[in-house]
Amino acid sequence: MGKTGHIVSSFDNDLLEIRNAIIKMGGLAEVQLKSATQALVDRNTELARQTIEADMEVDELEKTIDTMAVRLLALRHPVADDLRLVISALKIVSLLERVADYAANLAKRVVALNNAANLPMVGTIPRMSELVCHMIGDTLTAYSQNDDYLALEVWRRDHAVDQLYNSVFRELLTYMMEDPRSITSCTHLMFIAKNIERIGDHMTNISEIIIYQVTGLAPIEPRPKGDETSTIMIENEIIKSEYAEGE
Amino acid sequence: MEPIISAKNVSVYYGKKQALKGVNLDIPENQITALIGPSGCGKSTFLRCLNRMNDTIEGCRVEGDIIVDGKDIYDPQIDEVYLRARVGMVFQKPNPFPKSIYDNVAYAPRIHGLARNKDELDNMVLASLEKAGLLAEVQDRLHEIGTSLSGGQQQRLCIARALAAQPDIILMDEPCSALDPIATAKVEELIEELRASYTIIIVTHSMQQAARISQQTAFFHLGEIVEVGKTEQVFTSPQDSRTQGYITGRFG
């Protein structure tokens, strides 16, 4: 019975408009990440600049969806699954806006990196990006089809992204130790990898919201956590800091 | 906590037509329980079972047990006049007697012999009007006729009249459906205050009202209880698709 329309059919249209706008916004964010990554791989400054500019469209959509949701809350007083849809929309929209911001930031760093003569090519970053793009795509599918199983599957997938991020982190550390002249580029790359990893985190968040929207419940498992970089130290740094403590 | 009212397998027939089909419901003490559902779903019928108002309807038959405070109220030993004093009722349309404000409220204490003298009766009337949040508005005109009040005031007068009988439980059958939003808000505020001392069961067609004031909500459909639970849960994550459909406005 939940699938049949409301007696007031314009209510259905309002809800559908919000859903469609979110799918559109998610699609834009996905394209943003793809373009930014492509710009990185091809060292294409022009594409990077386009990506930065396209962020404005996502920001506009965020405002539009916010307005739609507030209007619907005020005029329709939604309850139960309708209420969950509107509340979820408000949360998802701000996460998607962050995702597009990360992509734009990635593109900005590509512009900066393209000023450097050569770049340590870290193949893991495009791989991470591809994985995360799939997560975005599947999250949007789960959203559009009310598929809480797919959402849960995406939610678990974030672990693989974190693993890749850990290895990028270590890889970049070794480059920097080998050649201090690469530190600027490697730092940019580190942030790029971190941005992609954060986008993956946001897909886990959105998946949780989808599960709540569909079932009314939050996932029962603890959130997967695989980013270990916050505790990584290089060996001789550890020795130095221990020595410092001894003094 | 032991429920103050416990309905077990309650069925009600009007002649051959079955209006309630084996309903089970526990009503916790000092809480507001809202009964919601589309017209003809049996919620008012159920409410009227709780103080045996259905006895007065020709051809009405009640099966099952309704236990109020540990006693089966359909036991032949039970004095239904006493029962109705303990389980008060407020109706959809304000229905004050065509008597003075004072006499409306004094009616129950007089017929039940609750006051020993005029002073005690005065105190009971004033206390009931005070509890119903009406005293300040009517204390200078206690001897004016009750029907001269506004609709919202009349409804609060009926609540005061019910309180004067010193009930533990108050049944309300769409008490705000004839009132404007301001009068509705006042009655809702009053209902919330009364919860501290009384157990309230309210039938309402307004989902928002059920959501605003009740702690427990039961959804009736075609003579059955489809879902009962904490109001918050029923309105955010109903378990049954029929409840979902009804409260979101998809059928009913």
Coordinates of C-alpha atoms in Angstrom, one line a residue:
Chain A
M1 CA 0.0 0.0 0.0
G2 CA 3.0 2.2 0.6
K3 CA 3.7 2.2 -3.1
T4 CA 0.3 3.6 -4.2
G5 CA 0.0 7.4 -4.7
H6 CA -1.3 10.0 -2.2
I7 CA -4.9 11.0 -2.4
V8 CA -3.6 14.5 -3.0
S9 CA -1.6 13.7 -6.1
S10 CA 0.3 16.9 -6.2
F11 CA 2.0 15.7 -3.0
D12 CA 3.4 12.8 -5.1
N13 CA 4.7 15.2 -7.7
D14 CA 6.5 17.3 -5.0
L15 CA 8.2 14.2 -3.6
L16 CA 9.2 13.0 -7.0
E17 CA 10.7 16.4 -7.9
I18 CA 12.9 16.2 -4.8
R19 CA 14.0 12.7 -5.7
N20 CA 14.8 13.6 -9.3
A21 CA 16.7 16.7 -8.3
I22 CA 18.9 14.6 -5.9
I23 CA 19.7 12.0 -8.5
K24 CA 20.6 14.8 -10.9
M25 CA 22.8 16.4 -8.3
G26 CA 24.5 13.1 -7.5
G27 CA 25.1 12.5 -11.2
L28 CA 26.8 15.9 -11.5
A29 CA 29.0 15.2 -8.5
E30 CA 30.0 11.9 -10.0
V31 CA 30.9 13.6 -13.3
Q32 CA 32.9 16.2 -11.4
L33 CA 35.0 13.5 -9.8
K34 CA 35.5 11.7 -13.1
S35 CA 36.6 14.9 -14.9
A36 CA 38.9 16.0 -12.1
T37 CA 40.6 12.6 -12.1
Q38 CA 40.9 12.7 -15.9
A39 CA 42.4 16.1 -15.7
L40 CA 44.9 14.8 -13.2
V41 CA 45.9 11.8 -15.4
D42 CA 46.1 13.8 -18.6
R43 CA 47.6 16.8 -16.9
N44 CA 44.8 18.8 -18.6
T45 CA 44.6 22.3 -17.1
E46 CA 41.6 23.3 -19.3
L47 CA 39.5 20.3 -18.1
A48 CA 40.5 21.0 -14.5
R49 CA 39.3 24.7 -14.9
Q50 CA 36.0 23.5 -16.4
T51 CA 35.5 21.2 -13.4
I52 CA 36.1 24.0 -11.0
E53 CA 33.5 26.1 -12.7
A54 CA 30.9 23.4 -12.9
D55 CA 30.8 23.3 -9.1
M56 CA 28.5 26.3 -9.2
E57 CA 25.8 24.3 -10.8
V58 CA 25.9 21.8 -7.9
D59 CA 25.8 24.6 -5.4
E60 CA 22.7 26.0 -7.1
L61 CA 21.0 22.6 -7.1
E62 CA 21.7 22.3 -3.3
K63 CA 19.8 25.6 -2.7
T64 CA 16.9 24.5 -5.0
I65 CA 16.5 21.2 -3.2
D66 CA 16.7 22.8 0.2
T67 CA 13.9 25.2 -0.8
M68 CA 11.8 22.4 -2.1
A69 CA 12.2 20.4 1.1
V70 CA 11.4 23.3 3.4
R71 CA 8.3 24.2 1.3
L72 CA 7.1 20.6 1.4
L73 CA 7.6 20.4 5.2
A74 CA 5.7 23.6 5.7
L75 CA 2.8 22.8 3.3
R76 CA 2.3 19.1 3.5
H77 CA 3.3 18.1 7.0
P78 CA 4.8 14.8 5.8
V79 CA 5.0 11.8 8.2
A80 CA 6.4 8.3 8.2
D81 CA 8.2 7.4 4.9
D82 CA 7.4 10.8 3.4
L83 CA 9.0 12.5 6.4
R84 CA 12.0 10.3 6.2
L85 CA 12.3 11.1 2.5
V86 CA 12.3 14.9 3.1
I87 CA 14.7 14.7 6.1
S88 CA 17.0 12.4 4.2
A89 CA 16.9 14.7 1.2
L90 CA 18.1 17.6 3.3
K91 CA 21.0 15.6 4.7
I92 CA 22.0 13.9 1.4
V93 CA 22.0 17.3 -0.4
S94 CA 24.6 18.8 1.9
L95 CA 26.8 15.7 1.6
L96 CA 26.6 15.8 -2.2
E97 CA 27.5 19.4 -2.1
R98 CA 30.6 18.5 -0.1
V99 CA 31.4 15.7 -2.6
A100 CA 31.4 18.2 -5.4
D101 CA 33.5 20.6 -3.4
Y102 CA 36.1 17.9 -2.9
A103 CA 36.1 17.2 -6.7
A104 CA 36.6 21.0 -7.3
N105 CA 39.4 21.1 -4.8
L106 CA 41.0 18.2 -6.5
A107 CA 40.8 20.1 -9.8
K108 CA 42.4 23.2 -8.3
R109 CA 45.3 21.0 -7.1
V110 CA 45.6 19.6 -10.7
V111 CA 46.0 23.2 -12.0
A112 CA 48.8 23.8 -9.4
L113 CA 50.4 20.4 -10.2
N114 CA 50.5 21.2 -13.9
N115 CA 53.0 24.0 -13.1
A116 CA 55.5 21.4 -11.8
A117 CA 57.8 19.9 -14.4
N118 CA 57.3 16.2 -13.6
L119 CA 55.0 14.3 -11.4
P120 CA 55.5 11.1 -9.5
M121 CA 52.8 9.0 -11.2
V122 CA 50.7 7.4 -8.5
G123 CA 48.5 4.9 -10.4
T124 CA 46.7 4.1 -7.2
I125 CA 44.9 7.5 -7.2
P126 CA 43.0 6.9 -10.5
R127 CA 42.1 3.5 -9.2
M128 CA 40.8 4.9 -6.0
S129 CA 38.8 7.4 -7.9
E130 CA 37.3 4.8 -10.1
L131 CA 36.2 2.7 -7.1
V132 CA 34.7 5.8 -5.5
C133 CA 32.9 6.7 -8.8
H134 CA 31.3 3.3 -8.7
M135 CA 30.3 3.9 -5.2
I136 CA 28.6 7.1 -6.2
G137 CA 26.8 5.4 -9.1
D138 CA 25.6 2.6 -6.9
T139 CA 24.5 4.9 -4.1
L140 CA 22.4 6.8 -6.6
T141 CA 20.9 3.6 -7.9
A142 CA 20.1 2.5 -4.4
Y143 CA 18.5 5.9 -3.8
S144 CA 16.4 5.9 -6.9
Q145 CA 15.3 2.3 -6.4
N146 CA 14.8 2.4 -2.6
D147 CA 17.3 -0.5 -2.5
D148 CA 18.5 -0.8 1.1
Y149 CA 20.5 -4.0 0.2
L150 CA 22.5 -2.2 -2.4
A151 CA 23.0 0.7 0.0
L152 CA 24.3 -1.7 2.7
E153 CA 26.7 -3.2 0.1
V154 CA 28.1 0.2 -0.8
W155 CA 28.4 1.0 2.9
R156 CA 30.6 -2.0 3.4
R157 CA 32.7 -1.2 0.2
D158 CA 34.3 1.9 1.8
H159 CA 36.9 -0.4 3.4
A160 CA 38.5 -1.1 0.0
V161 CA 38.9 2.7 -0.6
D162 CA 40.5 3.1 2.8
Q163 CA 43.0 0.3 2.0
L164 CA 44.0 2.0 -1.2
Y165 CA 44.3 5.3 0.5
N166 CA 46.7 3.8 3.1
S167 CA 48.9 2.5 0.3
V168 CA 48.9 5.8 -1.5
F169 CA 49.9 7.5 1.7
R170 CA 52.8 5.2 2.2
E171 CA 53.8 5.4 -1.4
L172 CA 53.9 9.2 -1.4
L173 CA 55.9 9.2 1.9
T174 CA 58.7 7.1 0.2
Y175 CA 58.8 9.5 -2.8
M176 CA 59.2 12.4 -0.5
M177 CA 62.0 10.7 1.4
E178 CA 63.8 9.8 -1.8
D179 CA 63.5 13.3 -3.3
P180 CA 62.6 16.3 -1.2
R181 CA 62.1 18.3 -4.4
S182 CA 58.9 16.2 -4.9
I183 CA 57.4 17.3 -1.5
T184 CA 55.2 20.0 -3.0
S185 CA 53.7 17.8 -5.7
C186 CA 53.4 14.8 -3.3
T187 CA 51.6 17.0 -0.7
H188 CA 49.1 18.0 -3.3
L189 CA 48.7 14.4 -4.3
M190 CA 48.2 13.4 -0.7
F191 CA 45.4 15.9 -0.4
I192 CA 43.9 14.6 -3.6
A193 CA 43.9 11.1 -2.3
K194 CA 42.4 12.3 0.9
N195 CA 39.7 14.2 -0.9
I196 CA 38.8 11.0 -2.8
E197 CA 38.8 9.0 0.4
R198 CA 36.5 11.5 2.0
I199 CA 34.1 11.2 -0.9
G200 CA 34.0 7.5 -0.3
D201 CA 33.2 8.3 3.4
H202 CA 30.3 10.5 2.3
M203 CA 28.9 7.7 0.2
T204 CA 28.9 5.5 3.3
N205 CA 27.0 8.3 5.1
I206 CA 24.5 8.6 2.2
S207 CA 24.1 4.9 2.2
E208 CA 23.2 5.0 5.9
I209 CA 20.7 7.7 5.2
I210 CA 19.2 5.6 2.4
I211 CA 18.9 2.6 4.7
Y212 CA 17.1 4.8 7.2
Q213 CA 14.9 6.3 4.5
V214 CA 13.8 2.9 3.2
T215 CA 13.6 0.9 6.5
G216 CA 13.3 3.5 9.2
L217 CA 16.4 1.9 10.9
A218 CA 20.1 2.7 11.0
P219 CA 22.6 0.0 10.0
I220 CA 23.4 -2.2 13.0
E221 CA 27.0 -2.9 12.3
P222 CA 29.7 -0.5 13.4
R223 CA 30.8 1.8 10.6
P224 CA 33.7 0.3 8.7
K225 CA 36.9 2.2 9.4
G226 CA 40.0 1.4 7.3
D227 CA 41.9 4.7 7.2
E228 CA 45.0 4.1 9.3
T229 CA 47.1 7.0 8.1
S230 CA 46.3 9.1 11.1
T231 CA 48.6 6.8 13.2
I232 CA 51.4 6.2 10.6
M233 CA 54.9 7.5 11.5
I234 CA 58.2 7.0 9.5
E235 CA 60.6 4.8 11.4
N236 CA 63.4 7.3 12.2
E237 CA 60.9 9.9 13.2
I238 CA 59.6 7.5 15.9
I239 CA 63.2 7.1 17.2
K240 CA 63.7 10.9 17.2
S241 CA 60.5 11.6 19.1
E242 CA 61.3 8.9 21.6
Y243 CA 64.7 10.4 22.1
A244 CA 63.0 13.8 22.5
E245 CA 60.7 12.4 25.2
G246 CA 63.7 10.9 27.0
E247 CA 65.3 14.3 27.4
Chain B
M1 CA 3.9 -1.0 34.7
E2 CA 0.4 -2.7 34.9
P3 CA -2.0 -1.1 32.4
I4 CA -5.0 0.7 33.9
I5 CA -7.2 -0.7 31.1
S6 CA -6.7 -4.0 29.4
A7 CA -8.9 -5.0 26.5
K8 CA -8.7 -8.7 25.6
N9 CA -10.2 -10.1 22.4
V10 CA -13.0 -7.5 22.3
S11 CA -15.6 -8.0 19.5
V12 CA -18.7 -5.8 19.1
Y13 CA -21.7 -6.5 17.0
Y14 CA -24.5 -4.1 16.0
G15 CA -27.2 -6.6 15.2
K16 CA -25.5 -8.9 12.6
K17 CA -22.8 -6.4 11.7
Q18 CA -19.5 -7.0 13.4
A19 CA -17.9 -3.6 14.2
L20 CA -14.9 -4.8 16.2
K21 CA -13.0 -8.0 15.5
G22 CA -11.1 -9.4 18.5
V23 CA -9.3 -6.2 19.6
N24 CA -6.5 -6.4 22.2
L25 CA -5.2 -3.2 23.7
D26 CA -3.5 -2.1 26.9
I27 CA -3.9 1.5 28.1
P28 CA -1.0 2.7 30.4
E29 CA -1.9 4.9 33.3
N30 CA -1.3 8.6 33.1
Q31 CA -0.7 8.6 29.5
I32 CA -2.6 9.8 26.5
T33 CA -3.6 7.1 24.1
A34 CA -4.8 8.2 20.6
L35 CA -7.1 6.0 18.6
I36 CA -6.8 6.8 14.9
G37 CA -8.2 5.3 11.7
P38 CA -10.6 6.0 8.8
S39 CA -14.4 6.5 9.5
G40 CA -16.1 3.3 10.4
C41 CA -13.0 1.6 11.5
G42 CA -14.3 0.9 15.0
K43 CA -12.3 3.4 17.0
S44 CA -15.4 5.2 18.5
T45 CA -17.1 1.8 19.1
F46 CA -14.0 0.7 21.0
L47 CA -14.0 3.9 23.0
R48 CA -17.6 3.5 23.9
C49 CA -17.0 0.0 25.2
L50 CA -14.7 1.4 27.9
N51 CA -17.5 2.9 29.9
R52 CA -20.3 0.7 28.6
M53 CA -21.8 3.5 26.6
N54 CA -22.7 0.9 24.0
D55 CA -25.2 -0.6 26.5
T56 CA -27.6 2.1 25.5
I57 CA -27.5 1.1 21.8
E58 CA -30.3 -1.2 20.7
G59 CA -28.9 -4.6 19.4
C60 CA -25.3 -3.9 20.4
R61 CA -23.4 -6.9 21.8
V62 CA -19.9 -6.9 23.3
E63 CA -17.7 -10.0 23.6
G64 CA -14.3 -10.4 25.2
D65 CA -13.0 -8.8 28.4
I66 CA -12.3 -5.3 29.3
I67 CA -10.5 -5.0 32.6
V68 CA -10.3 -1.6 34.3
D69 CA -8.2 -1.5 37.4
G70 CA -8.3 -5.3 37.7
K71 CA -12.1 -5.6 37.4
D72 CA -14.0 -6.9 34.4
I73 CA -16.4 -4.0 33.6
Y74 CA -18.9 -6.3 31.8
D75 CA -19.3 -8.4 35.0
P76 CA -23.0 -8.3 35.9
Q77 CA -22.0 -7.2 39.4
I78 CA -20.5 -4.0 38.1
D79 CA -22.6 -0.8 38.7
E80 CA -22.4 1.0 35.4
V81 CA -23.3 4.3 36.9
Y82 CA -20.3 4.1 39.2
L83 CA -18.2 2.9 36.2
R84 CA -19.2 6.0 34.2
A85 CA -18.3 8.3 37.0
R86 CA -14.8 6.7 37.1
V87 CA -14.5 6.7 33.3
G88 CA -15.7 10.1 32.2
M89 CA -16.5 11.1 28.6
V90 CA -16.2 14.2 26.4
F91 CA -18.0 14.2 23.1
Q92 CA -17.3 15.7 19.7
K93 CA -19.8 18.6 19.9
P94 CA -19.7 20.6 23.1
N95 CA -23.0 19.6 24.8
P96 CA -23.4 21.6 28.0
F97 CA -26.8 21.2 29.8
P98 CA -29.2 24.1 29.3
K99 CA -28.3 25.2 32.8
S100 CA -25.9 27.7 34.4
I101 CA -22.2 27.2 34.2
Y102 CA -22.2 26.4 37.9
D103 CA -25.0 23.8 37.6
N104 CA -23.3 22.1 34.7
V105 CA -20.2 21.4 36.7
A106 CA -22.2 20.7 40.0
Y107 CA -24.3 18.1 38.2
A108 CA -22.2 15.0 38.8
P109 CA -21.2 15.8 42.4
R110 CA -24.9 16.3 43.1
I111 CA -26.2 13.1 41.5
H112 CA -23.3 11.0 42.9
G113 CA -23.6 12.7 46.3
L114 CA -19.9 13.7 46.3
A115 CA -20.3 16.9 48.3
R116 CA -21.6 17.0 51.9
N117 CA -22.6 20.7 51.9
K118 CA -22.8 23.8 49.8
D119 CA -19.2 24.9 50.6
E120 CA -17.8 21.6 49.5
L121 CA -19.8 21.7 46.3
D122 CA -18.7 25.3 45.6
N123 CA -15.1 24.2 46.1
M124 CA -15.5 21.2 43.7
V125 CA -17.1 23.3 41.0
L126 CA -14.3 26.0 41.2
A127 CA -11.6 23.3 41.4
S128 CA -13.0 21.5 38.3
L129 CA -13.3 24.8 36.4
E130 CA -9.7 25.7 37.4
K131 CA -8.4 22.3 36.2
A132 CA -10.2 22.7 32.9
G133 CA -8.5 26.1 32.5
L134 CA -11.8 27.9 32.4
L135 CA -12.2 29.5 35.8
A136 CA -10.5 32.8 35.0
E137 CA -12.8 33.3 32.0
V138 CA -16.0 32.5 33.8
Q139 CA -15.7 33.3 37.5
D140 CA -17.8 36.5 37.2
R141 CA -20.6 34.8 35.3
L142 CA -21.0 31.4 37.0
H143 CA -24.8 31.7 36.9
E144 CA -25.0 32.5 33.2
I145 CA -26.3 29.7 31.0
G146 CA -23.5 27.3 29.8
T147 CA -24.6 27.5 26.2
S148 CA -23.8 31.3 26.2
L149 CA -20.1 30.5 26.1
S150 CA -18.0 30.2 22.9
G151 CA -17.5 26.8 21.4
G152 CA -14.1 26.3 22.8
Q153 CA -15.2 27.4 26.3
Q154 CA -18.2 25.1 26.1
Q155 CA -16.0 22.2 25.4
R156 CA -13.8 23.1 28.3
L157 CA -16.9 23.4 30.4
C158 CA -17.8 19.8 29.4
I159 CA -14.3 18.7 30.4
A160 CA -14.8 20.5 33.8
R161 CA -18.2 18.7 34.1
A162 CA -16.4 15.4 33.5
L163 CA -13.7 16.2 36.0
A164 CA -16.2 17.1 38.7
A165 CA -17.3 13.4 38.7
Q166 CA -13.8 12.7 39.9
P167 CA -12.9 10.1 37.3
D168 CA -9.5 8.4 36.8
I169 CA -10.0 7.9 33.1
I170 CA -11.3 10.3 30.6
L171 CA -12.6 9.2 27.1
M172 CA -12.6 11.9 24.4
D173 CA -14.4 11.4 21.1
E174 CA -12.9 13.9 18.7
P175 CA -13.1 16.7 21.3
C176 CA -11.7 19.3 19.0
S177 CA -13.4 18.6 15.7
A178 CA -16.0 21.4 16.2
L179 CA -13.4 23.9 17.4
D180 CA -11.3 26.6 15.7
P181 CA -7.4 26.3 15.8
I182 CA -7.0 28.5 18.9
A183 CA -9.7 26.7 20.9
T184 CA -8.2 23.4 19.7
A185 CA -4.8 24.5 21.0
K186 CA -6.3 25.4 24.4
V187 CA -8.0 22.1 24.7
E188 CA -4.8 20.2 23.6
E189 CA -2.8 22.2 26.2
L190 CA -5.4 21.2 28.8
I191 CA -5.3 17.5 27.8
E192 CA -1.6 17.5 28.2
E193 CA -1.9 19.1 31.7
L194 CA -4.6 16.6 32.7
R195 CA -2.3 13.7 31.9
A196 CA -0.5 14.1 35.3
S197 CA -3.7 13.1 37.1
Y198 CA -5.8 11.2 34.6
T199 CA -5.5 8.5 32.0
I200 CA -6.8 9.9 28.7
I201 CA -8.0 8.0 25.6
I202 CA -8.8 10.2 22.6
V203 CA -10.3 9.4 19.3
T204 CA -9.1 11.9 16.7
H205 CA -9.3 12.4 12.9
S206 CA -6.4 14.7 13.1
M207 CA -3.1 12.9 12.6
Q208 CA -1.2 16.0 13.7
Q209 CA -3.2 16.1 16.9
A210 CA -2.5 12.5 17.7
A211 CA 1.2 13.1 17.0
R212 CA 1.2 16.3 19.1
I213 CA -0.5 15.1 22.3
S214 CA -0.4 11.3 22.7
Q215 CA 2.3 9.0 23.9
Q216 CA 0.7 5.8 22.5
T217 CA -1.2 5.5 19.2
A218 CA -3.4 2.7 18.0
F219 CA -4.4 2.5 14.4
F220 CA -7.7 0.9 13.7
H221 CA -8.8 -0.4 10.3
L222 CA -11.9 -2.4 9.4
G223 CA -12.6 -3.3 13.0
E224 CA -9.1 -4.4 13.9
I225 CA -6.1 -2.8 15.5
V226 CA -3.5 -2.9 12.7
E227 CA -0.7 -1.3 14.7
V228 CA -0.2 0.0 18.2
G229 CA 3.0 1.6 19.6
K230 CA 4.7 4.6 20.9
T231 CA 3.3 7.6 19.0
E232 CA 6.8 8.8 18.0
Q233 CA 7.5 5.4 16.4
V234 CA 4.1 5.1 14.7
F235 CA 4.6 8.5 13.0
T236 CA 8.2 8.1 12.0
S237 CA 8.6 4.4 11.2
P238 CA 5.2 2.6 11.2
Q239 CA 5.7 -1.1 10.9
D240 CA 2.6 -1.9 8.9
S241 CA 2.1 -0.7 5.3
R242 CA -1.6 0.0 6.0
T243 CA -0.6 2.4 8.9
Q244 CA 1.9 4.0 6.6
G245 CA -0.7 4.4 3.9
Y246 CA -3.2 5.9 6.2
I247 CA -1.1 8.4 8.1
T248 CA 0.7 9.6 4.9
G249 CA -2.6 10.2 3.2
R250 CA -2.5 7.4 0.7
F251 CA -5.8 5.8 1.6
G252 CA -8.7 6.2 4.1

